[in-house]
Amino acid sequence: HVWDIDERGEVNDGENPTAGTDDAFDDFVELFIDGTEFPVQANGDLEDAREIVLGPETMSNLDVTRKIFVSDTQGFARWLDILENNTGADITVDVRTEGNEGSDEGNDIVIASSNGNTTLDSGDTWWINCQQAGSDPCIASFFCGATPTKTNDDINHEYGMVTVPAGKRVIIVTYMSMRSPDFS
């Protein structure tokens, strides 16, 4: 699995060369703090040979760092979006991650979700989607604390107003997985 991680810590396309599929995403896991997208980083540090670190970047008086781990054997990537408050007062910010699937289809297909149905609803913590079986990889997402929405190819994980206590940090975790089109 190839995760095309860019200078903002987003996935550009994503592909599964073993299955001969690509274009799982058209930019995904885009991080927004108070409506401002995490900025482009000139370069990232590599930790433990599999995890890229971007930032910290000051956003809404918080130090924001993105850590992206890519498994070399399991087809998944994990994002840690770390919001650190180094001030003496609590800071509350609006947080969301969003993106677009690469299938380029105008539908809302979800083949499974954590609440047991085939839609992405408030309260879901994971979903699986496979829109163009045979050409695009199936994708799955695991996230906590967000209200998810899906409109056509657009996915939004809205965390809402997040308070980071003075001198503390909040870590938002997202897992994404790509599999062959039959999800085998």
Backbone as a chain_set.jsonl record, in Angstrom:
{"seq": "HVWDIDERGEVNDGENPTAGTDDAFDDFVELFIDGTEFPVQANGDLEDAREIVLGPETMSNLDVTRKIFVSDTQGFARWLDILENNTGADITVDVRTEGNEGSDEGNDIVIASSNGNTTLDSGDTWWINCQQAGSDPCIASFFCGATPTKTNDDINHEYGMVTVPAGKRVIIVTYMSMRSPDFS", "coords": {"N": [[0.844, -1.177, 0.0], [0.538, 2.18, -0.841], [0.938, 5.245, 0.588], [0.41, 8.401, -0.171], [1.648, 10.775, 1.332], [1.474, 14.198, 1.935], [2.944, 17.557, 2.281], [1.36, 18.671, 4.241], [0.528, 16.634, 5.753], [-1.473, 15.119, 4.698], [-3.269, 12.618, 2.776], [-2.695, 12.198, -0.586], [-3.43, 10.503, -2.914], [-3.229, 7.507, -2.677], [-2.744, 4.031, -2.909], [-3.058, 0.549, -3.819], [-0.778, -1.418, -4.809], [-0.484, -4.219, -5.062], [-3.031, -5.185, -5.582], [-3.442, -3.783, -7.837], [-4.764, -1.348, -7.846], [-5.627, 2.125, -7.53], [-5.944, 5.576, -6.484], [-7.501, 5.899, -4.1], [-8.107, 8.079, -2.572], [-8.784, 11.621, -2.864], [-7.138, 13.731, -1.667], [-7.094, 13.559, 1.747], [-7.767, 13.343, 5.264], [-7.386, 15.99, 5.977], [-6.516, 18.568, 8.114], [-8.195, 20.936, 10.089], [-8.137, 23.793, 12.098], [-10.087, 25.932, 13.859], [-11.157, 26.652, 11.368], [-8.931, 27.067, 9.771], [-6.602, 25.59, 7.664], [-4.112, 23.116, 8.424], [-0.805, 24.188, 7.992], [1.43, 24.032, 5.111], [4.429, 22.239, 5.43], [7.918, 22.75, 5.371], [9.697, 20.632, 5.616], [9.622, 17.354, 7.046], [10.229, 15.488, 10.06], [11.579, 12.224, 10.485], [10.575, 9.683, 12.528], [11.439, 6.729, 14.235], [11.65, 5.313, 11.833], [9.217, 4.813, 10.492], [7.363, 6.769, 10.995], [6.282, 9.973, 10.28], [6.849, 13.319, 11.279], [5.266, 16.362, 11.513], [5.468, 19.788, 12.089], [5.971, 21.356, 15.345], [3.31, 23.7, 14.731], [2.084, 26.925, 15.18], [-1.228, 27.464, 15.859], [-4.147, 29.163, 16.389], [-3.213, 29.901, 18.953], [-2.291, 27.481, 19.929], [0.164, 24.842, 19.972], [0.499, 22.871, 17.281], [0.953, 19.624, 16.194], [1.492, 17.126, 13.777], [1.599, 13.663, 13.594], [2.316, 10.983, 11.607], [2.001, 7.642, 11.142], [2.949, 4.942, 9.135], [2.112, 1.725, 8.334], [4.207, -0.892, 7.286], [3.348, -3.365, 6.563], [0.608, -3.874, 7.032], [-1.262, -2.267, 5.649], [-2.349, 0.103, 6.683], [-2.587, 3.491, 7.936], [-1.795, 5.807, 10.545], [-2.885, 8.694, 12.162], [-1.808, 11.119, 14.461], [-3.007, 13.913, 15.754], [-1.835, 16.443, 17.46], [-2.671, 18.703, 19.87], [-1.349, 21.212, 21.626], [-1.292, 23.093, 24.557], [0.47, 25.636, 25.7], [0.023, 27.777, 27.298], [-1.232, 29.771, 30.082], [-3.938, 29.59, 30.315], [-7.084, 27.965, 29.566], [-7.796, 26.878, 26.23], [-10.139, 26.977, 23.66], [-11.016, 25.467, 20.662], [-12.282, 25.023, 17.305], [-12.369, 21.95, 15.724], [-11.718, 19.881, 12.942], [-11.429, 17.124, 10.658], [-11.166, 16.398, 7.243], [-11.966, 15.315, 3.891], [-11.731, 13.863, 0.585], [-12.923, 11.112, -1.188], [-11.433, 9.056, -3.712], [-13.041, 7.962, -5.683], [-14.705, 9.454, -7.266], [-17.461, 9.465, -7.641], [-20.931, 10.232, -7.527], [-22.323, 9.38, -5.023], [-23.453, 7.959, -1.896], [-22.353, 5.642, -0.758], [-21.748, 3.428, 1.831], [-20.401, 0.554, 3.041], [-20.355, -0.674, 5.482], [-20.74, 0.212, 8.933], [-19.989, 1.39, 12.294], [-22.346, 1.44, 13.786], [-23.826, -0.545, 12.718], [-25.26, -0.201, 10.359], [-25.559, 0.896, 6.894], [-24.853, 3.526, 6.53], [-23.302, 6.697, 7.275], [-23.395, 7.896, 10.345], [-24.161, 10.153, 13.106], [-22.403, 9.382, 16.01], [-21.221, 7.091, 15.003], [-18.092, 5.358, 14.972], [-16.417, 4.155, 13.242], [-16.109, 3.328, 9.719], [-16.625, 1.652, 6.572], [-15.914, 1.785, 3.15], [-16.499, 1.2, -0.261], [-16.476, 2.139, -3.284], [-15.942, 1.983, -6.121], [-15.616, -0.863, -6.961], [-13.087, -3.014, -8.017], [-11.566, -1.1, -9.302], [-10.81, 1.084, -7.616], [-9.223, 1.198, -4.392], [-10.798, -0.303, -1.516], [-11.715, 1.506, 1.378], [-11.235, 2.175, 4.865], [-12.107, 3.754, 7.912], [-11.21, 4.692, 11.193], [-12.11, 6.481, 14.007], [-12.422, 8.702, 16.805], [-14.682, 10.519, 18.85], [-15.721, 12.322, 17.031], [-18.277, 13.823, 14.983], [-19.417, 12.3, 12.264], [-19.873, 12.964, 8.753], [-21.049, 12.232, 5.454], [-21.128, 13.17, 2.2], [-21.769, 12.417, -0.959], [-18.623, 11.975, -2.296], [-17.316, 13.325, -0.315], [-16.027, 13.45, 2.937], [-16.428, 14.234, 6.326], [-15.1, 14.648, 9.468], [-16.217, 15.924, 12.188], [-15.086, 17.38, 14.996], [-15.883, 19.38, 16.563], [-16.147, 21.901, 19.121], [-13.267, 21.913, 20.887], [-11.734, 21.777, 23.958], [-8.608, 22.626, 25.171], [-6.901, 22.163, 27.994], [-5.071, 24.5, 30.101], [-1.572, 24.263, 29.883], [-1.659, 21.614, 29.036], [-2.278, 18.822, 26.745], [-4.206, 17.723, 23.918], [-4.95, 14.854, 22.109], [-5.836, 13.827, 18.957], [-6.923, 11.006, 17.305], [-6.729, 9.2, 14.29], [-7.341, 6.459, 12.21], [-6.674, 5.05, 9.058], [-7.391, 2.728, 6.475], [-6.461, 0.852, 3.608], [-7.615, -1.493, 1.279], [-7.773, -4.325, -0.989], [-10.127, -4.229, -3.76], [-12.182, -6.13, -3.204], [-12.127, -6.275, -0.522], [-10.641, -8.268, 0.664]], "CA": [[0.0, 0.0, 0.0], [1.293, 3.414, -0.944], [0.255, 6.394, 1.173], [1.038, 9.603, -0.713], [1.523, 11.794, 2.372], [2.047, 15.448, 1.451], [3.577, 18.465, 3.233], [0.401, 19.03, 5.284], [0.176, 15.405, 6.448], [-2.68, 14.594, 4.058], [-3.086, 11.606, 1.742], [-3.109, 12.709, -1.89], [-4.165, 9.483, -3.671], [-3.257, 6.212, -2.013], [-2.919, 2.934, -3.855], [-2.728, -0.813, -3.418], [-0.144, -1.972, -6.001], [-0.701, -5.659, -5.132], [-4.327, -5.391, -6.215], [-3.485, -3.01, -9.072], [-5.743, -0.279, -7.705], [-5.115, 3.382, -7.002], [-6.922, 6.654, -6.355], [-8.414, 5.7, -2.979], [-8.457, 9.387, -2.03], [-8.408, 12.878, -3.512], [-6.803, 14.475, -0.445], [-7.85, 13.056, 2.883], [-7.256, 13.652, 6.595], [-7.024, 17.409, 6.029], [-6.776, 19.056, 9.468], [-8.575, 22.339, 10.207], [-8.295, 24.346, 13.442], [-10.813, 27.207, 13.714], [-11.365, 26.93, 9.944], [-7.658, 27.237, 9.067], [-5.96, 24.304, 7.378], [-2.729, 22.928, 8.869], [0.011, 24.726, 6.895], [2.469, 23.253, 4.439], [5.697, 22.184, 6.154], [9.066, 22.666, 4.466], [10.165, 19.247, 5.702], [9.188, 16.651, 8.247], [11.209, 14.599, 10.676], [11.203, 10.82, 10.481], [10.794, 9.026, 13.809], [11.286, 5.273, 14.249], [11.69, 4.833, 10.45], [7.893, 4.646, 9.88], [6.463, 7.841, 11.411], [6.709, 11.322, 9.913], [6.384, 14.331, 12.219], [5.142, 17.692, 10.919], [5.205, 20.793, 13.107], [4.733, 22.045, 15.687], [2.9, 24.917, 14.05], [1.169, 27.664, 16.04], [-2.565, 27.685, 15.287], [-5.089, 29.587, 17.436], [-2.46, 29.907, 20.214], [-1.894, 26.12, 20.281], [1.212, 24.223, 19.174], [-0.147, 21.738, 16.617], [1.889, 18.696, 15.568], [0.889, 15.948, 13.139], [2.464, 12.484, 13.501], [1.676, 10.0, 10.743], [2.682, 6.354, 11.103], [2.494, 4.101, 8.029], [2.512, 0.331, 8.494], [4.814, -1.449, 6.078], [2.805, -4.701, 6.289], [-0.819, -4.041, 7.305], [-2.131, -1.461, 4.802], [-3.007, 1.204, 7.375], [-1.824, 4.64, 8.415], [-2.383, 6.371, 11.755], [-2.597, 10.108, 12.396], [-1.969, 11.739, 15.773], [-3.039, 15.369, 15.669], [-1.548, 16.826, 18.844], [-2.955, 20.114, 20.161], [-0.682, 21.458, 22.905], [-1.536, 24.423, 25.11], [1.581, 26.043, 26.564], [-0.345, 29.019, 27.969], [-1.777, 29.625, 31.423], [-5.409, 29.589, 30.272], [-7.687, 26.995, 28.657], [-8.07, 27.359, 24.868], [-11.154, 26.184, 22.975], [-10.925, 25.63, 19.209], [-13.116, 24.165, 16.469], [-11.462, 21.002, 15.069], [-12.307, 18.895, 12.026], [-10.635, 16.572, 9.569], [-12.055, 16.142, 6.114], [-11.302, 14.892, 2.673], [-12.525, 13.4, -0.527], [-12.533, 9.811, -1.71], [-10.994, 9.139, -5.096], [-13.899, 7.247, -6.624], [-15.314, 10.444, -8.155], [-18.848, 9.108, -7.907], [-21.911, 11.006, -6.782], [-23.187, 8.544, -4.205], [-23.131, 7.941, -0.47], [-22.215, 4.242, -0.386], [-20.952, 2.95, 2.959], [-20.797, -0.852, 3.08], [-20.528, -1.052, 6.888], [-20.356, 1.244, 9.898], [-19.963, 0.876, 13.66], [-23.687, 1.264, 14.361], [-24.444, -1.705, 12.099], [-25.987, 0.053, 9.114], [-24.739, 1.252, 5.738], [-24.759, 4.984, 6.424], [-22.391, 7.318, 8.223], [-24.295, 8.62, 11.238], [-23.64, 10.657, 14.358], [-22.172, 8.272, 16.929], [-20.329, 6.102, 14.396], [-16.665, 5.522, 15.253], [-15.697, 3.622, 12.089], [-16.898, 3.036, 8.528], [-15.926, 1.027, 5.438], [-16.49, 2.271, 1.909], [-15.903, 0.64, -1.472], [-17.387, 2.673, -4.288], [-15.694, 1.489, -7.473], [-14.987, -2.173, -6.819], [-12.331, -3.428, -9.19], [-10.626, -0.081, -9.768], [-10.303, 1.871, -6.491], [-9.168, 0.416, -3.158], [-11.76, -0.068, -0.45], [-11.087, 2.224, 2.467], [-11.891, 2.124, 6.162], [-11.64, 4.788, 8.817], [-11.547, 4.582, 12.61], [-11.904, 7.784, 14.626], [-13.192, 8.81, 18.048], [-15.041, 11.842, 19.317], [-16.175, 13.191, 15.953], [-19.562, 13.587, 14.343], [-19.055, 12.126, 10.86], [-20.858, 13.146, 7.687], [-20.592, 11.844, 4.122], [-21.948, 13.658, 1.105], [-21.081, 11.919, -2.148], [-17.263, 11.538, -1.98], [-16.754, 14.159, 0.745], [-16.158, 12.937, 4.292], [-16.072, 15.234, 7.325], [-15.107, 14.215, 10.866], [-16.343, 17.175, 12.929], [-14.838, 17.2, 16.431], [-16.556, 20.486, 17.233], [-15.354, 22.75, 19.997], [-12.386, 21.108, 21.724], [-11.005, 22.581, 24.944], [-7.297, 22.131, 25.57], [-6.612, 22.823, 29.27], [-3.788, 25.192, 30.257], [-0.435, 23.398, 30.161], [-1.96, 20.214, 28.679], [-2.454, 18.544, 25.32], [-5.277, 16.839, 23.461], [-4.492, 14.111, 20.939], [-6.916, 13.293, 18.129], [-6.379, 9.843, 16.61], [-7.469, 8.701, 13.13], [-6.742, 5.352, 11.461], [-7.23, 4.791, 7.734], [-6.891, 1.479, 5.909], [-6.793, 0.57, 2.214], [-7.593, -2.908, 0.96], [-8.15, -4.633, -2.371], [-11.536, -3.894, -3.955], [-13.134, -7.071, -2.604], [-11.843, -6.179, 0.897], [-10.104, -9.553, 1.155]], "C": [[0.884, 1.233, 0.0], [0.428, 4.546, -0.414], [1.012, 7.631, 0.716], [0.839, 10.753, 0.282], [2.207, 13.073, 1.884], [2.577, 16.31, 2.599], [2.645, 18.978, 4.317], [0.029, 17.802, 6.13], [-1.098, 14.781, 5.918], [-2.307, 13.498, 3.068], [-3.56, 12.205, 0.424], [-3.956, 11.693, -2.649], [-4.298, 8.193, -2.874], [-3.511, 5.11, -3.011], [-2.556, 1.609, -3.215], [-2.123, -1.489, -4.646], [-0.364, -3.47, -6.166], [-1.999, -5.968, -5.862], [-4.448, -4.623, -7.529], [-4.505, -1.885, -9.026], [-5.069, 0.975, -7.174], [-6.267, 4.37, -6.851], [-7.957, 6.379, -5.265], [-8.932, 7.037, -2.467], [-8.143, 10.485, -3.038], [-8.209, 13.881, -2.376], [-7.709, 14.014, 0.682], [-7.08, 13.313, 4.164], [-6.656, 15.064, 6.604], [-7.432, 17.935, 7.402], [-7.076, 20.553, 9.438], [-8.749, 22.691, 11.681], [-8.917, 25.724, 13.274], [-10.934, 27.621, 12.249], [-10.097, 27.119, 9.139], [-6.991, 25.883, 8.9], [-4.526, 24.282, 7.907], [-1.81, 23.324, 7.727], [1.014, 23.725, 6.324], [3.753, 23.353, 5.254], [6.836, 22.018, 5.16], [9.657, 21.263, 4.46], [9.655, 18.655, 7.006], [10.321, 15.805, 8.789], [10.681, 13.178, 10.621], [11.566, 10.227, 11.834], [10.591, 7.527, 13.637], [11.131, 4.674, 12.853], [10.332, 4.722, 9.769], [6.945, 5.8, 10.194], [7.054, 9.195, 11.038], [6.082, 12.302, 10.896], [6.414, 15.682, 11.523], [4.759, 18.68, 12.016], [6.201, 20.659, 14.231], [4.569, 23.355, 14.909], [1.915, 25.629, 14.974], [-0.122, 27.956, 15.293], [-3.507, 28.001, 16.442], [-4.47, 29.466, 18.83], [-2.116, 28.51, 20.735], [-0.693, 25.716, 19.433], [0.62, 22.935, 18.606], [0.919, 20.925, 15.884], [1.101, 17.544, 14.969], [1.944, 14.851, 13.09], [1.713, 11.434, 12.711], [2.558, 8.755, 10.681], [2.087, 5.55, 9.959], [3.024, 2.693, 8.245], [3.109, -0.179, 7.184], [4.248, -2.821, 5.722], [1.28, -4.794, 6.361], [-1.758, -3.141, 6.504], [-2.847, -0.32, 5.511], [-2.017, 2.322, 7.68], [-2.571, 5.213, 9.615], [-1.921, 7.813, 11.912], [-2.78, 10.424, 13.869], [-1.914, 13.24, 15.525], [-2.979, 15.881, 17.099], [-1.741, 18.328, 18.996], [-2.399, 20.386, 21.547], [-0.853, 22.915, 23.319], [-0.43, 24.752, 26.101], [1.296, 27.36, 27.277], [-0.883, 28.715, 29.367], [-3.284, 29.605, 31.471], [-5.898, 28.515, 29.305], [-7.931, 27.649, 27.297], [-9.075, 26.409, 24.234], [-11.107, 26.514, 21.486], [-11.899, 24.677, 18.52], [-12.183, 23.28, 15.647], [-12.256, 20.088, 14.142], [-11.222, 18.356, 11.104], [-11.617, 16.256, 8.456], [-11.244, 15.667, 4.929], [-12.289, 14.353, 1.667], [-11.995, 12.044, -0.967], [-12.239, 9.929, -3.196], [-11.919, 8.511, -6.111], [-14.601, 8.172, -7.599], [-16.736, 10.084, -8.546], [-19.772, 9.932, -7.033], [-22.837, 10.109, -5.991], [-22.699, 8.544, -2.765], [-22.919, 6.523, 0.048], [-21.264, 4.074, 0.798], [-21.354, 1.494, 3.105], [-20.948, -1.381, 4.5], [-20.111, 0.12, 7.759], [-20.532, 0.691, 11.31], [-21.347, 0.707, 14.277], [-24.477, 0.169, 13.655], [-25.213, -1.45, 10.819], [-25.021, 0.453, 7.997], [-24.791, 2.754, 5.463], [-23.755, 5.48, 7.453], [-23.22, 8.26, 9.076], [-23.551, 9.153, 12.451], [-23.515, 9.487, 15.337], [-21.328, 7.168, 16.333], [-18.89, 6.407, 14.781], [-15.797, 4.893, 14.167], [-16.666, 3.399, 10.939], [-15.986, 2.394, 7.485], [-16.668, 1.434, 4.18], [-15.758, 1.623, 0.729], [-16.799, 1.022, -2.638], [-17.17, 2.131, -5.687], [-14.929, 0.174, -7.389], [-14.306, -2.56, -8.124], [-11.358, -2.382, -9.678], [-10.045, 0.759, -8.637], [-10.242, 0.987, -5.25], [-10.365, 0.713, -2.252], [-11.011, 0.648, 0.664], [-11.913, 2.066, 3.731], [-11.289, 3.21, 7.023], [-12.103, 4.473, 10.226], [-11.18, 5.908, 13.254], [-12.75, 7.827, 15.884], [-13.505, 10.268, 18.337], [-15.56, 12.779, 18.261], [-17.604, 12.852, 15.569], [-19.277, 13.484, 12.85], [-20.215, 12.456, 9.923], [-20.215, 12.733, 6.371], [-21.596, 12.357, 3.112], [-21.21, 13.345, -0.182], [-19.702, 11.413, -1.74], [-16.651, 12.297, -0.811], [-17.069, 13.589, 2.12], [-15.677, 14.025, 5.25], [-16.175, 14.58, 8.694], [-15.067, 15.491, 11.701], [-16.182, 16.897, 14.421], [-15.493, 18.308, 17.242], [-15.601, 21.29, 18.085], [-14.588, 21.864, 20.986], [-11.641, 22.046, 22.669], [-9.709, 21.871, 25.316], [-6.933, 22.871, 26.862], [-5.224, 23.473, 29.287], [-2.695, 24.191, 30.608], [-0.616, 21.938, 29.785], [-2.01, 20.061, 27.161], [-3.648, 17.628, 25.108], [-4.752, 16.168, 22.198], [-5.699, 13.51, 20.238], [-6.317, 12.196, 17.265], [-7.309, 9.434, 15.467], [-6.669, 7.564, 12.505], [-7.443, 5.253, 10.117], [-6.604, 3.505, 7.213], [-7.332, 1.383, 4.463], [-6.677, -0.925, 1.99], [-7.925, -3.095, -0.512], [-9.649, -4.409, -2.531], [-12.544, -4.869, -3.362], [-12.984, -7.138, -1.093], [-11.369, -7.495, 1.477], [-8.707, -9.382, 1.688]], "O": [[1.857, 1.316, 0.75], [-0.676, 4.779, -0.904], [2.13, 7.881, 1.167], [-0.035, 11.599, 0.093], [3.366, 13.046, 1.472], [2.652, 15.858, 3.742], [3.099, 19.662, 5.234], [-0.703, 17.925, 7.112], [-1.739, 13.995, 6.615], [-1.178, 13.448, 2.58], [-4.696, 12.669, 0.324], [-5.098, 11.994, -2.998], [-5.398, 7.842, -2.445], [-4.389, 5.228, -3.865], [-1.847, 1.552, -2.211], [-2.854, -2.073, -5.447], [-0.428, -3.955, -7.295], [-2.063, -6.899, -6.664], [-5.429, -4.782, -8.255], [-5.054, -1.505, -10.061], [-4.069, 0.902, -6.459], [-7.427, 4.021, -7.07], [-9.151, 6.598, -5.473], [-10.06, 7.126, -1.982], [-7.338, 10.296, -3.949], [-9.033, 14.771, -2.169], [-8.934, 14.073, 0.579], [-5.862, 13.483, 4.134], [-5.581, 15.3, 7.155], [-8.58, 17.763, 7.809], [-6.331, 21.338, 8.852], [-9.425, 21.977, 12.423], [-8.339, 26.59, 12.617], [-10.827, 28.804, 11.925], [-10.173, 27.316, 7.926], [-6.834, 25.128, 9.859], [-3.816, 25.285, 7.85], [-1.995, 22.857, 6.603], [1.383, 22.735, 6.956], [4.117, 24.435, 5.714], [6.733, 21.235, 4.216], [10.071, 20.765, 3.413], [9.306, 19.375, 7.942], [11.253, 15.452, 8.066], [9.473, 12.955, 10.702], [12.727, 10.262, 12.241], [9.656, 7.106, 12.954], [10.526, 3.61, 12.715], [10.292, 4.549, 8.551], [5.818, 5.807, 9.7], [8.175, 9.526, 11.424], [4.93, 12.141, 11.298], [7.449, 16.103, 11.006], [3.83, 18.43, 12.784], [7.183, 19.927, 14.102], [5.534, 24.002, 14.5], [1.0, 24.994, 15.499], [-0.123, 28.602, 14.245], [-3.651, 27.201, 17.367], [-5.113, 28.992, 19.766], [-1.688, 28.377, 21.882], [-0.541, 26.189, 18.307], [0.281, 22.019, 19.355], [1.68, 21.452, 15.072], [0.156, 17.045, 15.579], [3.053, 15.074, 12.604], [0.61, 11.034, 13.085], [3.702, 8.805, 10.23], [0.866, 5.476, 9.818], [4.234, 2.484, 8.33], [2.572, 0.077, 6.106], [4.618, -3.391, 4.696], [0.709, -5.724, 5.792], [-2.972, -3.251, 6.674], [-3.85, 0.182, 5.005], [-0.801, 2.13, 7.682], [-3.795, 5.126, 9.705], [-0.733, 8.117, 11.812], [-3.788, 10.046, 14.467], [-0.876, 13.769, 15.129], [-3.945, 15.769, 17.854], [-1.068, 19.124, 18.341], [-2.908, 19.86, 22.537], [-0.596, 23.837, 22.545], [-0.396, 24.212, 27.207], [2.212, 27.992, 27.802], [-0.973, 27.557, 29.776], [-3.864, 29.602, 32.557], [-5.212, 28.19, 28.336], [-8.238, 28.839, 27.224], [-8.895, 25.191, 24.262], [-11.151, 27.68, 21.094], [-12.288, 23.654, 19.085], [-11.304, 23.786, 14.95], [-13.32, 19.586, 14.503], [-10.236, 19.031, 10.81], [-12.764, 15.89, 8.71], [-10.014, 15.623, 4.96], [-13.503, 14.382, 1.867], [-10.788, 11.846, -1.103], [-12.757, 10.827, -3.86], [-11.612, 8.523, -7.303], [-15.05, 7.726, -8.655], [-17.166, 10.37, -9.664], [-19.415, 10.287, -5.909], [-24.036, 10.08, -6.264], [-21.634, 9.084, -2.468], [-23.275, 6.232, 1.19], [-20.12, 4.527, 0.761], [-22.539, 1.208, 3.278], [-21.587, -2.411, 4.715], [-19.25, 0.917, 7.386], [-21.152, -0.355, 11.498], [-21.511, -0.088, 15.202], [-25.656, -0.033, 13.945], [-25.768, -2.384, 10.241], [-23.805, 0.354, 8.156], [-24.774, 3.191, 4.312], [-23.405, 4.762, 8.39], [-23.692, 9.293, 8.601], [-22.465, 8.683, 12.791], [-24.443, 8.689, 15.466], [-20.763, 6.368, 17.078], [-18.507, 7.571, 14.905], [-14.579, 5.073, 14.166], [-17.876, 3.293, 11.139], [-14.767, 2.56, 7.504], [-17.898, 1.429, 4.143], [-14.531, 1.518, 0.737], [-17.763, 0.321, -2.947], [-18.145, 1.842, -6.381], [-13.742, 0.111, -7.707], [-14.89, -2.442, -9.201], [-10.413, -2.711, -10.395], [-8.869, 1.117, -8.701], [-11.099, 0.124, -5.061], [-10.877, 1.832, -2.225], [-9.818, 0.424, 0.867], [-13.124, 1.851, 3.68], [-10.113, 3.549, 6.889], [-13.237, 4.043, 10.439], [-10.069, 6.406, 13.07], [-13.703, 7.059, 16.013], [-12.679, 11.148, 18.094], [-15.821, 13.944, 18.562], [-18.078, 11.74, 15.799], [-18.929, 14.486, 12.226], [-21.381, 12.253, 10.259], [-19.005, 12.862, 6.186], [-22.777, 12.014, 3.167], [-20.163, 13.926, -0.47], [-19.61, 10.505, -0.913], [-15.563, 11.942, -0.358], [-18.22, 13.285, 2.433], [-14.648, 14.659, 5.016], [-17.215, 14.021, 9.043], [-14.0, 16.073, 11.897], [-17.036, 16.258, 15.035], [-15.641, 18.194, 18.458], [-14.403, 21.356, 17.812], [-15.182, 21.163, 21.805], [-10.995, 22.996, 22.228], [-9.699, 20.706, 25.713], [-6.684, 24.076, 26.831], [-4.32, 23.042, 28.572], [-2.859, 23.373, 31.513], [0.196, 21.1, 30.176], [-1.816, 21.014, 26.406], [-4.043, 16.868, 25.992], [-4.182, 16.824, 21.325], [-6.485, 12.78, 20.841], [-5.323, 12.417, 16.572], [-8.522, 9.333, 15.649], [-5.462, 7.69, 12.295], [-8.667, 5.359, 10.043], [-5.435, 3.222, 7.473], [-8.444, 1.784, 4.12], [-5.732, -1.554, 2.466], [-8.31, -2.148, -1.198], [-10.375, -4.398, -1.537], [-13.663, -4.468, -3.045], [-13.631, -7.958, -0.442], [-11.652, -7.812, 2.633], [-8.096, -10.349, 2.142]]}, "num_chains": 1, "name": "protein.A"}
